[in-house]
Coordinates of C-alpha atoms in Angstrom, one line a residue:
Chain A
M1090 CA 22.1 23.6 20.7
F1091 CA 20.4 21.4 23.3
T1092 CA 21.4 17.7 23.8
S1093 CA 19.1 15.1 25.5
H1094 CA 19.2 11.4 26.0
V1095 CA 16.4 8.7 25.6
Q1096 CA 16.5 5.0 26.7
P1097 CA 14.2 3.4 24.0
R1098 CA 11.7 1.3 25.8
F1099 CA 10.7 -2.2 25.2
S1100 CA 7.1 -1.0 24.7
E1101 CA 8.3 1.2 21.9
T1102 CA 9.4 -1.8 19.7
D1103 CA 7.0 -3.3 17.3
A1104 CA 6.6 -6.7 15.7
L1105 CA 9.4 -6.0 13.2
G1106 CA 11.9 -6.1 16.2
H1107 CA 12.9 -2.4 16.1
I1108 CA 11.6 0.9 17.6
N1109 CA 8.3 1.9 16.0
N1110 CA 8.2 5.2 14.1
R1111 CA 5.6 6.6 16.6
A1112 CA 8.3 6.7 19.3
L1113 CA 10.2 9.3 17.3
S1114 CA 7.4 11.9 17.5
V1115 CA 7.3 11.5 21.2
W1116 CA 11.0 11.6 21.7
F1117 CA 11.4 14.7 19.5
E1118 CA 8.4 16.5 21.3
E1119 CA 10.1 15.8 24.5
A1120 CA 13.4 17.1 23.2
R1121 CA 11.7 20.4 22.5
T1122 CA 11.1 21.0 26.3
P1123 CA 13.9 23.6 26.5
I1124 CA 12.4 25.4 23.4
F1125 CA 8.9 25.4 25.2
R1126 CA 10.5 26.9 28.3
I1127 CA 12.0 29.8 26.3
F1128 CA 8.3 30.7 25.4
N1129 CA 6.8 29.6 28.7
P1130 CA 9.3 29.3 31.5
E1131 CA 7.0 27.5 33.9
L1132 CA 5.5 25.2 31.1
S1133 CA 2.1 26.5 32.3
Y1134 CA -0.7 24.8 30.4
K1135 CA -3.0 27.8 31.1
F1136 CA -0.6 30.1 29.5
W1137 CA 0.6 27.8 26.7
N1138 CA 1.4 29.9 23.7
L1139 CA 2.6 27.6 20.9
I1140 CA 0.9 25.4 18.4
L1141 CA 2.8 22.6 16.5
A1142 CA 1.8 23.3 12.9
R1143 CA 4.0 20.7 11.0
V1144 CA 6.6 17.9 11.4
E1145 CA 8.9 16.3 8.9
V1146 CA 10.6 13.1 10.1
D1147 CA 13.2 11.2 8.2
F1148 CA 13.8 7.6 9.3
V1149 CA 17.5 7.1 8.4
R1150 CA 18.3 3.8 10.1
Q1151 CA 16.6 1.2 12.2
I1152 CA 16.6 2.1 16.0
F1153 CA 17.0 -0.7 18.6
H1154 CA 15.9 -1.2 22.1
G1155 CA 18.6 -1.3 24.8
R1156 CA 20.9 1.3 23.6
E1157 CA 20.7 5.0 24.3
V1158 CA 19.7 7.6 21.8
E1159 CA 21.1 11.0 21.8
I1160 CA 19.0 13.9 20.5
R1161 CA 20.3 17.2 19.4
T1162 CA 17.9 20.1 19.1
G1163 CA 18.2 23.6 17.9
I1164 CA 16.6 26.4 16.1
Q1165 CA 17.0 26.3 12.2
K1166 CA 15.0 29.5 11.4
I1167 CA 13.0 32.3 13.1
G1168 CA 10.1 33.8 11.3
N1169 CA 7.6 36.5 12.2
T1170 CA 5.2 34.3 14.2
S1171 CA 6.9 30.9 13.8
C1172 CA 10.1 29.1 14.2
V1173 CA 11.5 25.9 12.9
V1174 CA 13.1 23.5 15.3
A1175 CA 15.4 20.9 14.0
H1176 CA 16.4 17.6 15.7
E1177 CA 18.9 14.9 15.0
A1178 CA 18.8 11.4 16.7
F1179 CA 21.9 9.3 17.1
Q1180 CA 22.4 5.7 18.2
D1181 CA 25.8 4.0 18.5
G1182 CA 27.2 7.2 17.1
Q1183 CA 25.2 7.1 13.8
L1184 CA 22.5 9.4 12.7
V1185 CA 19.2 7.4 12.9
S1186 CA 16.6 10.1 12.4
K1187 CA 16.1 13.8 11.7
C1188 CA 13.1 16.0 12.2
L1189 CA 11.9 19.5 11.5
A1190 CA 9.1 20.8 13.6
I1191 CA 7.3 24.2 12.8
L1192 CA 6.0 25.9 16.0
I1193 CA 3.7 28.9 15.8
H1194 CA 3.5 31.5 18.5
F1195 CA -0.1 31.7 19.2
D1196 CA -2.5 33.9 21.1
Y1197 CA -5.2 31.7 22.5
Q1198 CA -7.3 34.7 23.4
T1199 CA -7.6 36.1 19.9
Q1200 CA -7.0 32.6 18.4
K1201 CA -4.4 34.0 16.1
A1202 CA -0.7 33.7 15.3
A1203 CA 1.2 36.4 17.2
P1204 CA 4.6 37.9 16.5
I1205 CA 7.4 36.4 18.4
P1206 CA 8.5 39.1 21.0
D1207 CA 12.1 40.4 20.6
D1208 CA 13.3 39.0 23.9
I1209 CA 12.2 35.5 23.0
R1210 CA 13.6 36.0 19.5
L1211 CA 17.0 36.9 21.1
V1212 CA 17.1 33.8 23.2
L1213 CA 16.1 31.5 20.3
S1214 CA 18.9 32.9 18.1
K1215 CA 21.4 31.7 20.7
H1216 CA 20.5 28.1 20.0
P1217 CA 21.2 27.3 16.5
I1218 CA 21.6 23.7 15.4
Q1219 CA 25.0 22.8 13.9
A1220 CA 25.7 22.9 10.2
H1221 CA 25.7 19.1 10.1
G1222 CA 22.1 19.0 10.5
D1223 CA 21.5 21.6 7.9
A1224 CA 23.4 19.8 5.3
K1225 CA 21.7 16.4 6.1
Q1226 CA 18.3 18.1 5.5
K1227 CA 19.4 19.0 2.0
E1228 CA 20.1 15.3 1.1
Chain B
M151 CA -8.9 5.7 -2.1
F152 CA -9.4 4.0 1.3
T153 CA -11.5 5.3 4.0
S154 CA -11.1 4.3 7.7
H155 CA -12.5 5.7 10.9
V156 CA -10.9 6.2 14.3
Q157 CA -12.4 7.0 17.7
P158 CA -9.9 9.3 19.4
R159 CA -9.1 8.0 22.8
F160 CA -9.1 9.6 26.1
S161 CA -5.5 8.5 26.6
E162 CA -4.5 10.3 23.3
T163 CA -5.5 13.8 24.8
D164 CA -2.8 15.8 26.4
A165 CA -2.8 18.5 29.2
L166 CA -3.8 21.1 26.6
G167 CA -7.2 19.4 26.3
H168 CA -7.0 18.2 22.8
I169 CA -5.5 15.1 21.0
N170 CA -1.7 15.1 21.1
N171 CA 0.1 15.1 17.9
R172 CA 1.7 11.6 18.5
A173 CA -1.8 10.0 17.9
L174 CA -1.7 11.2 14.3
S175 CA 1.4 9.1 13.5
V176 CA -0.3 6.1 14.9
W177 CA -3.7 6.7 13.2
F178 CA -1.9 7.3 9.8
E179 CA 0.2 4.2 10.1
E180 CA -2.9 2.3 10.9
A181 CA -4.7 3.8 7.9
R182 CA -1.9 2.4 5.6
T183 CA -2.9 -1.2 6.4
P184 CA -4.7 -1.6 3.1
I185 CA -1.4 -0.3 1.4
F186 CA 0.6 -2.8 3.4
R187 CA -1.6 -5.6 2.3
I188 CA -1.0 -4.9 -1.4
F189 CA 2.7 -5.5 -0.8
N190 CA 2.2 -8.3 1.8
P191 CA -1.4 -9.7 1.7
E192 CA -1.0 -11.7 5.0
L193 CA 0.8 -8.9 6.8
S194 CA 3.5 -11.5 7.6
Y195 CA 6.1 -9.9 9.8
K196 CA 8.6 -12.5 8.4
F197 CA 8.1 -11.4 4.8
W198 CA 7.7 -7.7 5.6
N199 CA 9.0 -5.9 2.6
L200 CA 8.5 -2.1 3.3
I201 CA 10.3 0.5 5.2
L202 CA 8.9 4.0 6.2
A203 CA 11.5 6.4 5.1
R204 CA 9.8 9.8 5.8
V205 CA 6.6 11.3 7.0
E206 CA 5.4 14.9 6.8
V207 CA 2.4 15.8 9.0
D208 CA 0.4 19.0 8.9
F209 CA -1.6 19.8 11.9
V210 CA -4.4 21.9 10.4
R211 CA -6.9 22.2 13.3
Q212 CA -7.3 21.0 16.9
I213 CA -8.7 17.4 17.3
F214 CA -10.9 16.5 20.1
H215 CA -11.8 13.4 22.0
G216 CA -15.3 12.0 21.8
R217 CA -16.0 12.6 18.0
E218 CA -15.0 10.2 15.3
V219 CA -12.2 11.1 12.9
E220 CA -12.4 10.0 9.2
I221 CA -9.1 9.2 7.4
R222 CA -8.8 9.1 3.6
T223 CA -5.7 7.4 2.2
G224 CA -4.4 6.9 -1.3
I225 CA -1.4 6.7 -3.4
Q226 CA 0.0 10.1 -4.6
K227 CA 3.0 9.0 -6.5
I228 CA 4.7 5.6 -7.5
G229 CA 8.4 5.7 -8.0
N230 CA 10.9 2.9 -9.0
T231 CA 11.5 1.4 -5.4
S232 CA 9.2 3.8 -3.4
C233 CA 5.7 5.2 -3.3
V234 CA 4.2 8.2 -1.6
V235 CA 0.9 7.6 0.5
A236 CA -1.2 10.5 1.2
H237 CA -3.6 10.8 4.0
E238 CA -6.3 13.4 5.1
A239 CA -7.9 13.4 8.4
F240 CA -11.4 15.0 9.0
Q241 CA -13.4 15.5 12.2
D242 CA -16.8 17.2 12.1
G243 CA -16.5 17.5 8.4
Q244 CA -13.4 19.7 8.6
L245 CA -9.9 18.9 7.5
V246 CA -7.8 18.5 10.8
S247 CA -4.6 17.0 9.5
K248 CA -2.8 15.8 6.3
C249 CA 0.2 13.4 5.9
L250 CA 2.6 12.2 3.3
A251 CA 4.4 9.0 4.0
I252 CA 7.2 7.7 1.8
L253 CA 7.4 3.9 1.7
I254 CA 10.3 2.0 0.3
H255 CA 10.0 -1.5 -1.1
F256 CA 12.8 -3.2 0.6
D257 CA 14.6 -6.6 0.3
Y258 CA 15.7 -7.5 3.8
Q259 CA 17.9 -10.3 2.4
T260 CA 20.0 -8.1 0.3
Q261 CA 19.3 -5.1 2.6
K262 CA 18.5 -3.0 -0.3
A263 CA 15.6 -1.1 -1.8
A264 CA 14.0 -3.2 -4.5
P265 CA 12.0 -2.1 -7.6
I266 CA 8.3 -2.4 -7.1
P267 CA 7.0 -5.3 -9.1
D268 CA 4.5 -4.6 -11.9
D269 CA 1.6 -6.4 -10.5
I270 CA 1.9 -4.4 -7.1
R271 CA 2.4 -1.2 -9.2
L272 CA -0.8 -1.9 -11.1
V273 CA -2.8 -2.3 -7.9
L274 CA -1.3 0.8 -6.3
S275 CA -2.3 2.8 -9.3
K276 CA -5.9 2.0 -8.7
H277 CA -6.0 3.8 -5.4
P278 CA -5.1 7.3 -6.2
I279 CA -6.1 9.9 -3.6
Q280 CA -8.5 12.7 -4.7
A281 CA -7.5 16.0 -6.1
H282 CA -8.6 17.6 -2.8
G283 CA -5.7 16.2 -1.0
D284 CA -3.3 17.1 -3.7
A285 CA -4.3 20.8 -3.8
K286 CA -4.2 21.1 0.0
Q287 CA -0.7 19.7 -0.1
K288 CA 0.4 22.7 -2.2
E289 CA -0.8 25.4 0.2
Chain C
M1464 CA -23.3 -4.7 30.1
F1465 CA -21.6 -2.6 27.5
T1466 CA -19.9 -4.2 24.5
S1467 CA -17.2 -2.4 22.4
H1468 CA -14.7 -3.4 19.7
V1469 CA -11.1 -2.6 19.2
Q1470 CA -8.9 -3.1 16.1
P1471 CA -5.4 -3.9 17.6
R1472 CA -3.0 -1.6 16.0
F1473 CA 0.4 -2.5 14.5
S1474 CA 2.0 0.1 16.7
E1475 CA 0.6 -1.7 19.7
T1476 CA 2.6 -4.9 18.8
D1477 CA 6.0 -5.3 20.5
A1478 CA 9.2 -7.2 19.5
L1479 CA 7.8 -10.5 20.6
G1480 CA 5.3 -10.3 17.8
H1481 CA 2.1 -9.9 19.9
I1482 CA 0.2 -7.0 21.4
N1483 CA 2.1 -5.3 24.3
N1484 CA 0.4 -5.3 27.6
R1485 CA 0.3 -1.6 27.7
A1486 CA -2.4 -1.7 25.1
L1487 CA -4.8 -3.3 27.4
S1488 CA -4.8 -0.5 29.9
V1489 CA -5.7 1.8 27.1
W1490 CA -8.5 -0.3 25.6
F1491 CA -10.0 -1.0 29.0
E1492 CA -10.0 2.8 29.8
E1493 CA -11.6 3.5 26.5
A1494 CA -14.2 0.7 27.3
R1495 CA -15.1 2.6 30.5
T1496 CA -16.4 5.6 28.4
P1497 CA -20.1 4.6 29.0
I1498 CA -19.5 4.4 32.7
F1499 CA -17.7 7.8 32.6
R1500 CA -20.8 9.1 30.8
I1501 CA -23.1 8.0 33.7
F1502 CA -21.0 10.1 36.1
N1503 CA -20.4 13.0 33.6
P1504 CA -22.8 13.0 30.6
E1505 CA -20.8 15.5 28.6
L1506 CA -17.4 13.9 29.4
S1507 CA -16.6 17.5 30.6
Y1508 CA -12.9 17.6 31.8
K1509 CA -13.9 20.7 34.0
F1510 CA -16.4 18.8 35.9
W1511 CA -14.5 15.4 36.0
N1512 CA -15.6 13.6 39.1
L1513 CA -13.8 10.2 39.0
I1514 CA -10.4 9.0 40.1
L1515 CA -8.9 5.6 39.0
A1516 CA -7.7 4.2 42.1
R1517 CA -6.6 0.6 41.2
V1518 CA -6.5 -1.7 38.2
E1519 CA -5.9 -5.5 38.1
V1520 CA -5.3 -7.1 34.7
D1521 CA -5.0 -10.7 34.0
F1522 CA -3.2 -11.5 30.6
V1523 CA -4.8 -14.8 29.8
R1524 CA -3.8 -15.5 26.2
Q1525 CA -1.6 -13.8 23.6
I1526 CA -3.4 -11.2 21.6
F1527 CA -2.5 -10.6 17.9
H1528 CA -2.6 -7.7 15.5
G1529 CA -5.1 -7.9 12.6
R1530 CA -8.1 -9.5 14.4
E1531 CA -10.8 -7.6 16.3
V1532 CA -11.1 -7.7 20.0
E1533 CA -14.3 -7.5 21.7
I1534 CA -14.6 -5.9 25.1
R1535 CA -17.5 -6.5 27.6
T1536 CA -17.8 -4.0 30.4
G1537 CA -20.0 -3.9 33.4
I1538 CA -20.3 -3.0 37.0
Q1539 CA -19.2 -5.7 39.5
K1540 CA -19.8 -3.9 42.8
I1541 CA -21.1 -0.4 44.0
G1542 CA -19.7 0.9 47.3
N1543 CA -20.4 4.1 49.1
T1544 CA -18.0 6.4 47.2
S1545 CA -16.5 3.9 44.8
C1546 CA -17.4 1.3 42.2
V1547 CA -15.6 -1.7 40.6
V1548 CA -15.9 -2.0 36.8
A1549 CA -15.1 -5.4 35.4
H1550 CA -13.9 -5.9 31.8
E1551 CA -13.4 -9.1 29.7
A1552 CA -11.6 -9.1 26.4
F1553 CA -12.2 -11.7 23.7
Q1554 CA -10.3 -12.4 20.4
D1555 CA -11.5 -15.1 18.0
G1556 CA -14.1 -16.1 20.6
Q1557 CA -11.6 -16.7 23.3
L1558 CA -11.1 -14.9 26.6
V1559 CA -7.7 -13.1 26.2
S1560 CA -7.6 -10.6 29.2
K1561 CA -9.7 -9.7 32.3
C1562 CA -9.6 -6.4 34.2
L1563 CA -11.0 -4.9 37.4
A1564 CA -10.9 -1.2 37.8
I1565 CA -11.7 0.7 41.1
L1566 CA -13.2 4.2 40.3
I1567 CA -13.7 6.6 43.1
H1568 CA -16.3 9.3 42.9
F1569 CA -14.3 12.4 43.7
D1570 CA -15.1 16.0 44.7
Y1571 CA -12.2 18.0 43.2
Q1572 CA -13.3 21.1 45.2
T1573 CA -13.0 19.5 48.7
Q1574 CA -10.4 17.1 47.3
K1575 CA -12.3 14.1 48.9
A1576 CA -14.1 11.1 47.9
A1577 CA -17.9 11.8 47.7
P1578 CA -20.8 9.4 48.2
I1579 CA -22.3 8.2 44.8
P1580 CA -25.7 10.0 44.5
D1581 CA -28.7 7.7 44.3
D1582 CA -29.7 8.5 40.7
I1583 CA -26.1 7.4 39.5
R1584 CA -26.2 4.4 41.7
L1585 CA -29.5 3.4 40.1
V1586 CA -28.1 3.7 36.5
L1587 CA -24.9 1.9 37.5
S1588 CA -26.9 -1.0 39.1
K1589 CA -28.7 -1.6 35.6
H1590 CA -25.3 -2.5 34.0
P1591 CA -24.0 -5.6 35.8
I1592 CA -21.5 -7.8 34.1
Q1593 CA -22.6 -11.3 33.4
A1594 CA -21.9 -14.3 35.6
H1595 CA -19.3 -15.5 33.0
G1596 CA -17.0 -12.7 34.0
D1597 CA -17.6 -13.1 37.8
A1598 CA -16.8 -16.8 37.7
K1599 CA -13.6 -16.2 35.7
Q1600 CA -12.5 -13.7 38.2
K1601 CA -12.5 -16.6 40.9
E1602 CA -10.2 -18.7 38.9
Chain D
M34 CA 16.3 -3.7 45.0
F35 CA 16.8 -1.8 41.7
T36 CA 16.2 1.8 41.4
S37 CA 15.4 3.7 38.2
H38 CA 14.3 7.1 37.2
V39 CA 11.8 8.4 34.7
Q40 CA 11.1 11.8 33.3
P41 CA 7.4 11.9 32.8
R42 CA 6.7 13.1 29.2
F43 CA 4.3 15.9 28.1
S44 CA 2.7 13.2 25.7
E45 CA 2.0 11.2 28.8
T46 CA -0.4 13.7 30.3
D47 CA -4.1 13.6 29.5
A48 CA -6.8 16.3 29.4
L49 CA -7.1 16.3 33.1
G50 CA -3.8 17.8 33.4
H51 CA -1.8 15.0 35.1
I52 CA 0.0 11.8 33.9
N53 CA -2.5 9.2 32.4
N54 CA -2.6 5.9 34.0
R55 CA -1.4 4.1 31.0
A56 CA 2.0 5.6 31.5
L57 CA 2.5 3.6 34.7
S58 CA 2.2 0.2 33.0
V59 CA 5.0 1.4 30.6
W60 CA 7.3 2.8 33.4
F61 CA 6.9 -0.4 35.4
E62 CA 7.5 -2.7 32.5
E63 CA 10.7 -0.7 31.8
A64 CA 11.7 -0.8 35.5
R65 CA 11.6 -4.7 35.2
T66 CA 14.5 -4.7 32.7
P67 CA 17.1 -5.7 35.2
I68 CA 14.7 -8.7 36.1
F69 CA 14.4 -9.6 32.5
R70 CA 18.2 -9.6 32.4
I71 CA 18.5 -12.1 35.2
F72 CA 16.3 -14.6 33.0
N73 CA 17.8 -13.5 29.6
P74 CA 21.0 -11.5 30.0
E75 CA 21.1 -10.4 26.3
L76 CA 17.4 -9.5 26.2
S77 CA 17.2 -11.7 23.2
Y78 CA 13.7 -11.7 21.6
K79 CA 14.4 -15.2 20.2
F80 CA 15.1 -16.7 23.5
W81 CA 12.5 -14.8 25.5
N82 CA 11.4 -16.9 28.5
L83 CA 9.0 -14.9 30.4
I84 CA 5.2 -14.1 30.2
L85 CA 3.5 -11.4 32.1
A86 CA 0.5 -13.0 33.6
R87 CA -1.0 -10.3 35.9
V88 CA -0.5 -6.7 37.0
E89 CA -2.0 -4.9 39.9
V90 CA -1.5 -1.2 40.0
D91 CA -2.5 1.2 42.7
F92 CA -2.8 4.9 41.8
V93 CA -2.0 6.6 45.1
R94 CA -1.5 10.3 44.1
Q95 CA -1.7 12.3 41.0
I96 CA 1.6 12.3 39.0
F97 CA 2.7 15.5 37.2
H98 CA 4.9 16.3 34.1
G99 CA 8.1 18.2 34.6
R100 CA 9.3 16.4 37.9
E101 CA 11.3 13.1 37.9
V102 CA 9.7 9.9 39.2
E103 CA 11.9 7.3 41.0
I104 CA 11.0 3.7 40.7
R105 CA 12.1 1.0 43.2
T106 CA 11.8 -2.6 42.0
G107 CA 12.4 -5.9 43.7
I108 CA 11.3 -9.5 44.1
Q109 CA 8.4 -10.0 46.5
K110 CA 8.0 -13.8 46.1
I111 CA 9.5 -16.6 44.1
G112 CA 7.4 -19.6 43.3
N113 CA 8.0 -22.7 41.3
T114 CA 7.5 -21.4 37.8
S115 CA 6.7 -17.8 38.6
C116 CA 7.8 -14.8 40.5
V117 CA 6.1 -11.6 41.8
V118 CA 7.8 -8.3 41.1
A119 CA 7.0 -5.4 43.2
H120 CA 7.4 -1.8 42.3
E121 CA 6.9 1.5 44.1
A122 CA 7.0 5.0 42.3
F123 CA 7.8 8.2 44.0
Q124 CA 7.5 11.8 43.0
D125 CA 8.8 14.7 45.2
G126 CA 9.6 12.2 47.8
Q127 CA 5.9 10.8 48.0
L128 CA 4.7 7.5 47.1
V129 CA 2.5 8.0 44.0
S130 CA 1.9 4.4 42.8
K131 CA 2.5 0.8 43.6
C132 CA 2.5 -2.3 41.3
L133 CA 2.8 -6.1 41.5
A134 CA 3.6 -7.9 38.4
I135 CA 3.4 -11.7 38.1
L136 CA 6.0 -13.2 35.7
I137 CA 5.9 -16.7 34.5
H138 CA 9.0 -18.5 33.4
F139 CA 7.8 -19.9 30.1
D140 CA 9.3 -22.5 27.7
Y141 CA 8.0 -21.4 24.2
Q142 CA 9.0 -24.8 22.6
T143 CA 6.6 -26.8 24.8
Q144 CA 4.3 -23.8 25.4
K145 CA 4.3 -24.5 29.0
A146 CA 5.4 -22.9 32.3
A147 CA 8.8 -24.2 33.3
P148 CA 10.4 -24.3 36.8
I149 CA 12.7 -21.5 37.6
P150 CA 16.3 -22.9 37.5
D151 CA 18.2 -22.7 40.8
D152 CA 20.8 -20.3 39.6
I153 CA 18.2 -17.8 38.4
R154 CA 16.4 -18.3 41.8
L155 CA 19.5 -17.5 43.7
V156 CA 20.1 -14.3 41.8
L157 CA 16.3 -13.3 42.2
S158 CA 16.6 -13.9 46.0
K159 CA 19.3 -11.2 46.3
H160 CA 17.0 -8.5 45.1
P161 CA 14.2 -8.4 47.5
I162 CA 12.1 -5.2 47.9
Q163 CA 12.2 -3.3 51.2
A164 CA 9.6 -3.8 53.9
H165 CA 8.1 -0.3 53.1
G166 CA 6.7 -1.8 49.8
D167 CA 5.4 -4.8 51.5
A168 CA 3.6 -3.1 54.2
K169 CA 1.9 -0.7 51.7
Q170 CA 0.7 -3.7 49.8
K171 CA -1.3 -4.8 52.8
E172 CA -3.2 -1.4 53.2

């Protein structure tokens, strides 16, 4: 599991006085950086080999400016050509949001999904997300 | 069904040369404005009575800067205290993204979900989204 | 002079209840699209030949969600390798913001500023911004 | 002088492969947080007493994703009702952007600019920005 931290920005608040939902898709994308590096160690745009196919985001509690958010990220499932990344975000020790993101391993030359190589599959398998996240997802 | 149009912005592209996924959550939120107005005609922040509980977004095709996107928005389901808004985004006549958003009717005074009043329920029921969207959702 | 229109987005508000200043830099960049096309008709990223060197933005009045903003854009000055683009933004008929942006014509191969060709210079000169904007700039 | 650090986000890149200029206005606003706290220790939205009147941003060098940016922030000038905040951003030890932001001390009740109280003025005066930034500003 990977852990990262975000300082919610004033410019991410909206007129309702809390963090706007759009910030979450940005934070979760950023939290996937270590996953991107497993597929593309240099984060080379030229050799990018992933496509985001789907995200599901649950907004569990309001998130506020001025207090750090912790994001836990891990692999929930590894398929033939895709994997499911799970995220949980916490503020003040409470779960505030959860996300599942489906990434497809993609060959831009043939414009087709490509099987995830065994060496990458092995590294992914070493970064599962804890049971806590899984259970929440079933709520 | 409501139809709106978006000009993808240069600042919404990313280094991969197409529109970054975060733009979709912003566009779909904006496309929900007529739904917000059904619950809150003046869009008063003080009397805001909705919470976004969950979004699911499918990224079906790459979206490019410089060509208009059409967004179709309607109500897919009306529950006791919540409703499901469905969106479909098209560019160059092709489906590029779909979204489901769960909105909860919320009483900020009691801090609890509140039943959707009958008059609002009636208006919502007049804006279903076409079968096309529904079918896609089942893919 | 070019005129464009923007619908301020809910996600562009901040916790103070009006549009956050960051939205202006995005709107003004978008309003420069016709200028970009004079230099690069297809807006090809591969043949991009401009660099933004500087912006000055005056925030004259609060801007609100829910009411259209009109942006007027024109060329204020043409130098040897650069030009100054001026913008004015209006909401409800009132000036709400002004901007000057300095664009440099740039040769990415030699990594140097390059003189603006005469044919482009001629087209630029046909899109001055009205005196109104100029006068305001002197305030 | 205040120092803060930003991790440029993938979602802040644009199709030209570097960080889009809009990110700078967000980063610099965030870097003003300690200045906001001098005027409004709790960052209370209800008692907010500042208005951003103007920003000037110089884009000195391209900024890239994946490498930290350091932002130095200080007070360049204190007027009767306003102050000028200066920022410098560095990546890989090189100056990449500079910014001046004019903040007005504002009384929302009377809707007028208000003199900066002496105690605040004293604290502001203890956070000048180094000569380096000043000199650059004169280029």
